[in-house]
Amino acid sequence: MPERNPGEDASWEQKLRSQFPIVTAHPELTYLDSAATSQKPRAVLDAVATYLTTSNANAGRGTYPWANRTTELVERTRERVKEFLGDRQPERSTVHFTSGATEGLRSVARDWLVPYLTDGDEILVPFGDHQANLEPWLEAARSLRQRGVDVTVRALPVQASSGDYDHRALARMVGPRTRFVAATHVHHVYGGDMNVHRLRTAVGPDVPICLDAAQSVGHLPVRVGGPDLDVDFVVFSGHKVMALPGTGAVWARNTRGPALRPTGWQGTPNTTGIVSLLAAIDWLDEAGPERIARHVTRLATRLTDRLHRLDSYEILGCPASLAVDSALPTAQRRHGIVTFRHRDIPSDDLGFILYSHGFMVRADNLCQAGADEMGGAVRVSVHVYNTEEEIDRLRAVLDSLA
């Protein structure tokens, strides 16, 4: 990680934090649930207000100036998504807007995967990630089975010690009928980079890969097209990248297999949400994804470095990433997410206790596929509007409960 300049970092952090009205309006509260939804900077709120009060209209359905302006904003946002993802061949890719990551993954499954597969094919998908990155693929297999097409769904192998995908085991699983792999970029529970750069080597050059990037886009640099992220679909939610709820995007490369073409009549797009996504991308670009990644990783490491010294807590995820001074090349960096359990206090009770001290955290089974209600945990997730002082106050409360 690059050398820090504490004074410069503090100025940058304060400048960004001051741009979030909901944060500055409630200094008594600390929002630590950004993995569920992010707060919105003033630039996004202003962009939405300006659009709704100056040129609100439908897109692609009129010839008057407001309609033309709305259509231009929608198309501009498609191009900005490509730019933000570092698309090296934007002329070959497409961007489709959805209601969020869940609907985006379902669109890939319904509109692309189902027509692509034939009897005897197999797909590999994650059985321990977010349910949104499992259920669409199971639904696709069930839909095909109803048509008499038998497709094998296999679990993406995982390393027990780290929670990482086991790329060596994956390479042994891939066969001549392997047609598709679904993966997660940053795990929504463990917070670790799942090292998806290894997947392409493991599956070979021809198998399409779909990436759930709900916890990475807007939190760290995501650059498609190069050897580190040679994937075919990137899916993310707008509300987790500081845009409004109800919008998301599917970036499709369209080079392995047919082009993604959403089926059915495409009705009125969420123009307000798309406008907010454009403003959010511009804001994040100016703030600097690399700098955001360093900031949230530093805060997460500051918390885990304390928690792993307390016997009362169990931290979920890769143990090699717990210490601030961890230099292991295989260690995962926690990208702003720390999930843990207290050995004596139930997770939902701990969530209530933390809120009584002003901390808003997630406390349940976190929508993890395969988890049950008894497997609940507390998740702390940070973003640019959080500070070291907030993490230190949280550590003090957790210390008092140890």
XYZ file of C-alpha atoms in Angstrom:
402
model
C 0.000 0.000 0.000
C 1.435 3.468 -0.894
C 2.962 5.653 1.807
C 0.460 7.769 3.712
C 0.583 11.496 4.161
C -1.548 11.822 7.322
C -2.114 15.552 6.967
C -3.111 15.322 3.315
C -5.288 12.280 3.981
C -7.098 14.009 6.843
C -7.840 17.021 4.648
C -9.114 14.785 1.835
C -11.272 12.762 4.231
C -12.811 15.837 5.830
C -13.487 17.426 2.444
C -15.365 14.337 1.236
C -17.226 13.735 4.493
C -18.554 17.290 4.476
C -20.296 16.591 1.161
C -22.781 14.117 2.690
C -25.725 16.052 4.189
C -27.188 13.082 6.075
C -23.833 12.426 7.759
C -23.129 16.017 8.780
C -26.718 16.473 9.984
C -26.391 13.625 12.508
C -23.001 13.892 14.245
C -24.341 11.766 17.110
C -24.759 8.764 14.780
C -22.186 6.692 12.898
C -23.396 4.941 9.762
C -21.546 1.639 9.304
C -23.803 -0.162 6.826
C -22.496 0.987 3.453
C -22.359 -2.586 2.127
C -26.175 -2.516 2.280
C -26.518 0.951 0.771
C -24.264 3.969 0.517
C -25.066 7.522 1.519
C -25.396 10.150 -1.220
C -23.148 13.182 -1.714
C -24.585 16.606 -2.352
C -23.522 16.423 -6.019
C -25.825 13.453 -6.610
C -28.750 15.041 -4.768
C -28.281 18.296 -6.687
C -28.081 16.488 -10.037
C -31.383 14.738 -9.358
C -33.087 17.936 -8.199
C -31.800 19.844 -11.234
C -32.977 17.147 -13.632
C -36.438 16.884 -12.093
C -36.920 20.662 -12.093
C -35.468 21.496 -15.515
C -35.772 18.640 -18.016
C -37.733 15.698 -16.604
C -39.170 13.653 -19.476
C -39.239 10.134 -20.860
C -36.251 8.782 -22.780
C -36.316 7.653 -26.405
C -39.953 8.620 -26.872
C -40.075 12.266 -27.868
C -38.498 14.907 -30.097
C -38.878 17.960 -27.884
C -35.855 19.336 -25.961
C -36.622 17.825 -22.546
C -37.060 14.349 -24.028
C -33.935 14.732 -26.139
C -31.961 15.866 -23.099
C -33.160 12.869 -21.077
C -32.247 10.473 -23.884
C -28.792 12.069 -24.084
C -28.308 11.642 -20.314
C -29.228 7.959 -20.498
C -26.825 7.310 -23.365
C -24.106 9.381 -21.718
C -24.439 7.282 -18.594
C -23.930 4.091 -20.620
C -20.660 5.494 -21.925
C -19.597 6.701 -18.470
C -20.161 3.219 -17.036
C -17.809 1.847 -19.693
C -15.240 4.533 -18.942
C -15.524 3.997 -15.188
C -14.914 0.272 -15.671
C -11.875 0.939 -17.850
C -13.450 -0.716 -20.902
C -10.737 -1.013 -23.556
C -13.149 -1.892 -26.361
C -16.288 0.176 -25.695
C -17.453 -0.232 -29.272
C -17.947 -3.971 -28.674
C -19.563 -3.858 -25.235
C -23.029 -2.851 -24.097
C -24.494 -1.471 -20.873
C -28.022 -2.381 -19.802
C -29.766 -0.609 -16.938
C -31.669 -2.648 -14.365
C -33.297 -2.107 -10.990
C -30.146 -3.314 -9.209
C -27.595 -6.103 -9.041
C -30.175 -8.791 -8.293
C -32.202 -7.984 -11.390
C -28.997 -7.576 -13.381
C -27.799 -11.079 -12.514
C -31.270 -12.428 -13.222
C -31.208 -10.727 -16.620
C -27.923 -12.429 -17.509
C -29.411 -15.750 -16.402
C -32.765 -15.330 -18.136
C -31.853 -13.405 -21.267
C -28.413 -14.787 -22.042
C -27.652 -18.026 -20.195
C -30.903 -19.921 -20.788
C -30.795 -19.551 -24.601
C -27.040 -20.284 -24.583
C -27.099 -23.655 -22.806
C -27.936 -27.056 -24.276
C -28.595 -30.507 -22.842
C -25.566 -31.871 -20.988
C -23.880 -28.522 -20.347
C -22.649 -27.534 -16.895
C -22.198 -24.256 -15.059
C -20.183 -23.394 -11.950
C -21.650 -20.890 -9.520
C -20.964 -19.739 -5.917
C -22.989 -21.491 -3.204
C -21.626 -19.391 -0.313
C -21.870 -15.842 -1.634
C -24.871 -13.502 -1.770
C -28.119 -15.274 -2.609
C -28.523 -12.889 -5.538
C -25.521 -14.581 -7.151
C -26.914 -18.088 -6.705
C -30.685 -18.047 -7.111
C -30.746 -16.719 -10.723
C -28.526 -19.571 -11.904
C -30.619 -22.166 -10.081
C -33.741 -20.589 -11.586
C -32.167 -20.833 -15.040
C -31.431 -24.534 -14.539
C -35.001 -25.170 -13.363
C -36.407 -23.299 -16.349
C -34.302 -25.372 -18.734
C -35.286 -28.598 -16.981
C -38.946 -27.762 -17.547
C -38.126 -27.599 -21.259
C -36.392 -30.961 -21.201
C -32.863 -29.526 -21.150
C -30.733 -31.019 -18.370
C -27.953 -28.727 -17.140
C -25.594 -29.572 -14.279
C -25.047 -26.860 -11.662
C -21.803 -27.295 -9.725
C -20.508 -25.319 -6.739
C -17.530 -23.078 -7.310
C -14.803 -24.536 -5.057
C -13.668 -22.485 -2.062
C -10.551 -22.640 0.107
C -11.610 -23.484 3.650
C -8.773 -21.488 5.201
C -9.428 -18.172 3.476
C -12.865 -18.220 1.859
C -11.124 -17.536 -1.480
C -12.128 -19.382 -4.608
C -9.899 -22.422 -5.012
C -8.563 -21.816 -8.504
C -6.531 -25.013 -8.536
C -9.565 -27.150 -7.735
C -11.558 -25.130 -10.245
C -9.077 -25.900 -13.008
C -9.559 -29.615 -12.316
C -13.351 -29.264 -12.453
C -13.524 -27.538 -15.823
C -14.418 -29.909 -18.635
C -15.494 -29.795 -22.283
C -19.133 -29.096 -21.291
C -18.335 -26.257 -18.874
C -20.170 -23.305 -20.396
C -20.324 -20.608 -17.717
C -18.879 -19.443 -14.388
C -20.455 -16.953 -11.957
C -18.269 -15.329 -9.307
C -18.155 -12.487 -6.781
C -15.509 -9.770 -6.849
C -15.569 -8.726 -3.163
C -17.411 -10.955 -0.698
C -20.307 -9.202 1.021
C -19.677 -10.994 4.334
C -15.920 -11.520 4.515
C -14.981 -8.308 2.708
C -12.113 -9.983 0.900
C -11.122 -9.695 -2.728
C -11.967 -13.143 -4.075
C -8.905 -13.098 -6.362
C -11.041 -13.436 -9.469
C -7.977 -12.636 -11.585
C -7.081 -16.310 -11.134
C -10.357 -17.554 -12.586
C -9.550 -16.906 -16.230
C -6.410 -19.005 -16.083
C -8.325 -21.741 -14.274
C -11.260 -21.964 -16.703
C -9.392 -21.253 -19.929
C -9.887 -18.621 -22.616
C -13.351 -19.593 -23.851
C -15.636 -19.920 -20.801
C -17.737 -16.807 -20.091
C -17.471 -15.382 -16.568
C -20.120 -13.222 -14.892
C -18.931 -11.035 -12.013
C -21.102 -9.783 -9.168
C -19.370 -6.473 -8.460
C -21.922 -5.032 -6.028
C -19.278 -4.648 -3.301
C -16.393 -3.560 -5.531
C -17.639 -0.949 -8.007
C -17.431 2.379 -6.205
C -15.225 0.966 -3.448
C -12.064 0.129 -5.386
C -10.828 0.433 -8.964
C -12.584 -2.051 -11.275
C -10.859 -2.316 -14.644
C -12.267 -4.789 -17.150
C -10.519 -6.073 -20.219
C -7.033 -6.600 -18.845
C -5.547 -9.857 -17.585
C -6.585 -9.111 -13.996
C -10.290 -8.878 -14.828
C -10.913 -10.795 -18.032
C -14.647 -11.294 -17.521
C -17.704 -11.099 -19.743
C -20.315 -9.526 -17.479
C -19.980 -7.033 -14.622
C -23.119 -6.407 -12.596
C -23.575 -3.765 -9.892
C -26.221 -1.755 -8.031
C -26.546 1.996 -8.231
C -27.534 2.447 -4.598
C -24.217 0.976 -3.436
C -22.208 3.401 -5.580
C -23.860 6.527 -4.119
C -26.683 6.697 -6.678
C -30.391 6.345 -5.906
C -32.026 2.992 -5.168
C -33.799 1.220 -8.009
C -31.064 1.379 -10.606
C -28.120 -0.778 -11.563
C -26.131 -1.812 -14.592
C -24.959 -4.862 -16.497
C -21.807 -4.359 -18.534
C -21.511 -7.061 -21.195
C -18.392 -7.667 -23.260
C -20.234 -9.593 -26.033
C -17.205 -11.500 -27.310
C -17.748 -14.991 -25.834
C -21.099 -16.319 -26.926
C -23.970 -14.192 -28.237
C -24.499 -10.565 -27.322
C -26.688 -9.868 -24.295
C -30.066 -8.620 -25.462
C -32.675 -8.239 -22.734
C -35.904 -9.894 -23.795
C -39.370 -8.419 -23.771
C -40.597 -4.885 -24.198
C -38.259 -2.376 -22.598
C -40.480 0.114 -20.828
C -39.699 3.489 -19.353
C -36.225 3.479 -17.801
C -35.587 4.793 -14.306
C -34.406 8.113 -15.685
C -33.991 9.750 -12.273
C -31.930 6.820 -11.041
C -29.806 6.863 -14.183
C -29.159 10.595 -13.770
C -28.076 9.924 -10.188
C -25.763 7.131 -11.389
C -24.088 9.494 -13.838
C -23.509 12.052 -11.085
C -22.260 9.370 -8.692
C -19.730 8.040 -11.197
C -18.446 11.559 -11.838
C -18.152 12.153 -8.077
C -16.336 8.867 -7.450
C -13.956 9.517 -10.327
C -13.052 12.905 -8.881
C -12.615 11.466 -5.384
C -10.354 8.735 -6.777
C -11.242 5.008 -6.579
C -7.654 4.110 -5.626
C -7.711 6.560 -2.740
C -11.148 5.391 -1.629
C -9.876 1.800 -1.608
C -6.889 2.740 0.574
C -9.132 4.619 2.983
C -11.745 1.913 3.525
C -9.098 -0.814 3.714
C -7.231 1.148 6.384
C -10.396 1.553 8.466
C -11.302 -2.124 8.153
C -7.786 -3.179 9.105
C -7.864 -0.833 12.103
C -10.972 -2.599 13.382
C -9.869 -6.180 12.686
C -6.433 -5.520 14.177
C -8.160 -4.793 17.470
C -10.881 -7.450 17.346
C -8.575 -10.371 16.689
C -6.805 -9.587 19.980
C -10.046 -10.082 21.926
C -11.019 -13.668 22.708
C -14.699 -12.753 22.934
C -14.956 -12.146 19.188
C -14.795 -14.400 16.146
C -13.951 -12.593 12.925
C -15.297 -14.187 9.765
C -13.035 -14.510 6.750
C -9.373 -14.841 5.946
C -7.298 -14.798 9.166
C -4.192 -13.674 7.290
C -5.773 -10.265 6.695
C -6.337 -9.395 10.337
C -3.112 -7.664 11.342
C -2.143 -4.165 10.244
C 1.389 -5.374 9.505
C 0.286 -8.413 7.480
C 2.660 -8.672 4.534
C 1.710 -12.139 3.314
C 1.305 -12.037 -0.471
C -1.735 -14.274 -0.183
C -3.468 -12.187 2.479
C -6.812 -10.707 1.558
C -7.356 -7.012 2.025
C -10.702 -6.249 3.601
C -12.325 -3.723 1.313
C -14.291 -1.842 3.934
C -16.184 -4.838 5.373
C -15.579 -6.528 8.741
C -17.974 -9.231 9.940
C -17.792 -10.822 13.370
C -19.646 -12.609 16.140
C -19.502 -12.237 19.904
C -19.079 -15.617 21.544
C -21.707 -14.878 24.212
C -23.963 -12.090 22.887
C -26.351 -12.972 20.012
C -25.742 -10.916 16.901
C -29.112 -9.178 16.870
C -28.686 -8.192 20.519
C -25.215 -6.883 19.783
C -26.648 -4.811 16.940
C -29.128 -3.179 19.343
C -26.374 -2.551 21.891
C -24.187 -0.864 19.281
C -27.063 1.329 18.137
C -27.591 2.443 21.735
C -24.058 3.844 21.441
C -24.833 5.524 18.110
C -23.481 2.883 15.700
C -25.671 1.649 12.846
C -24.514 -1.802 11.706
C -26.039 -4.825 9.964
C -26.882 -7.740 12.272
C -28.469 -10.866 10.730
C -27.526 -13.643 8.279
C -26.505 -11.030 5.672
C -28.377 -12.705 2.764
C -25.588 -15.264 2.502
C -26.521 -18.330 0.517
C -26.581 -21.390 2.753
C -26.759 -19.359 5.976
C -29.611 -19.754 8.445
C -31.011 -17.501 11.133
C -28.748 -19.077 13.728
C -25.734 -18.071 11.677
C -26.239 -14.365 12.166
C -23.319 -11.987 12.483
C -22.578 -8.297 12.863
C -21.229 -6.573 9.779
C -19.427 -3.243 9.889
C -18.992 -1.670 6.463
C -17.383 1.711 5.865
C -17.006 4.270 3.103
C -15.369 7.620 2.488
C -17.570 9.424 5.022
C -16.273 7.292 7.891
C -13.244 8.226 9.977
C -10.586 6.635 12.154
C -12.095 8.424 15.150
C -15.404 6.630 14.551
C -13.642 3.275 14.315
C -11.734 3.999 17.524
C -14.980 4.789 19.350
C -16.473 1.551 18.039
C -13.413 -0.359 19.211
C -13.828 1.120 22.677
C -17.433 -0.059 22.895
C -16.529 -3.537 21.656
C -13.665 -3.614 24.172
C -16.117 -2.919 26.986
C -18.223 -5.922 25.910
C -15.301 -8.343 25.638
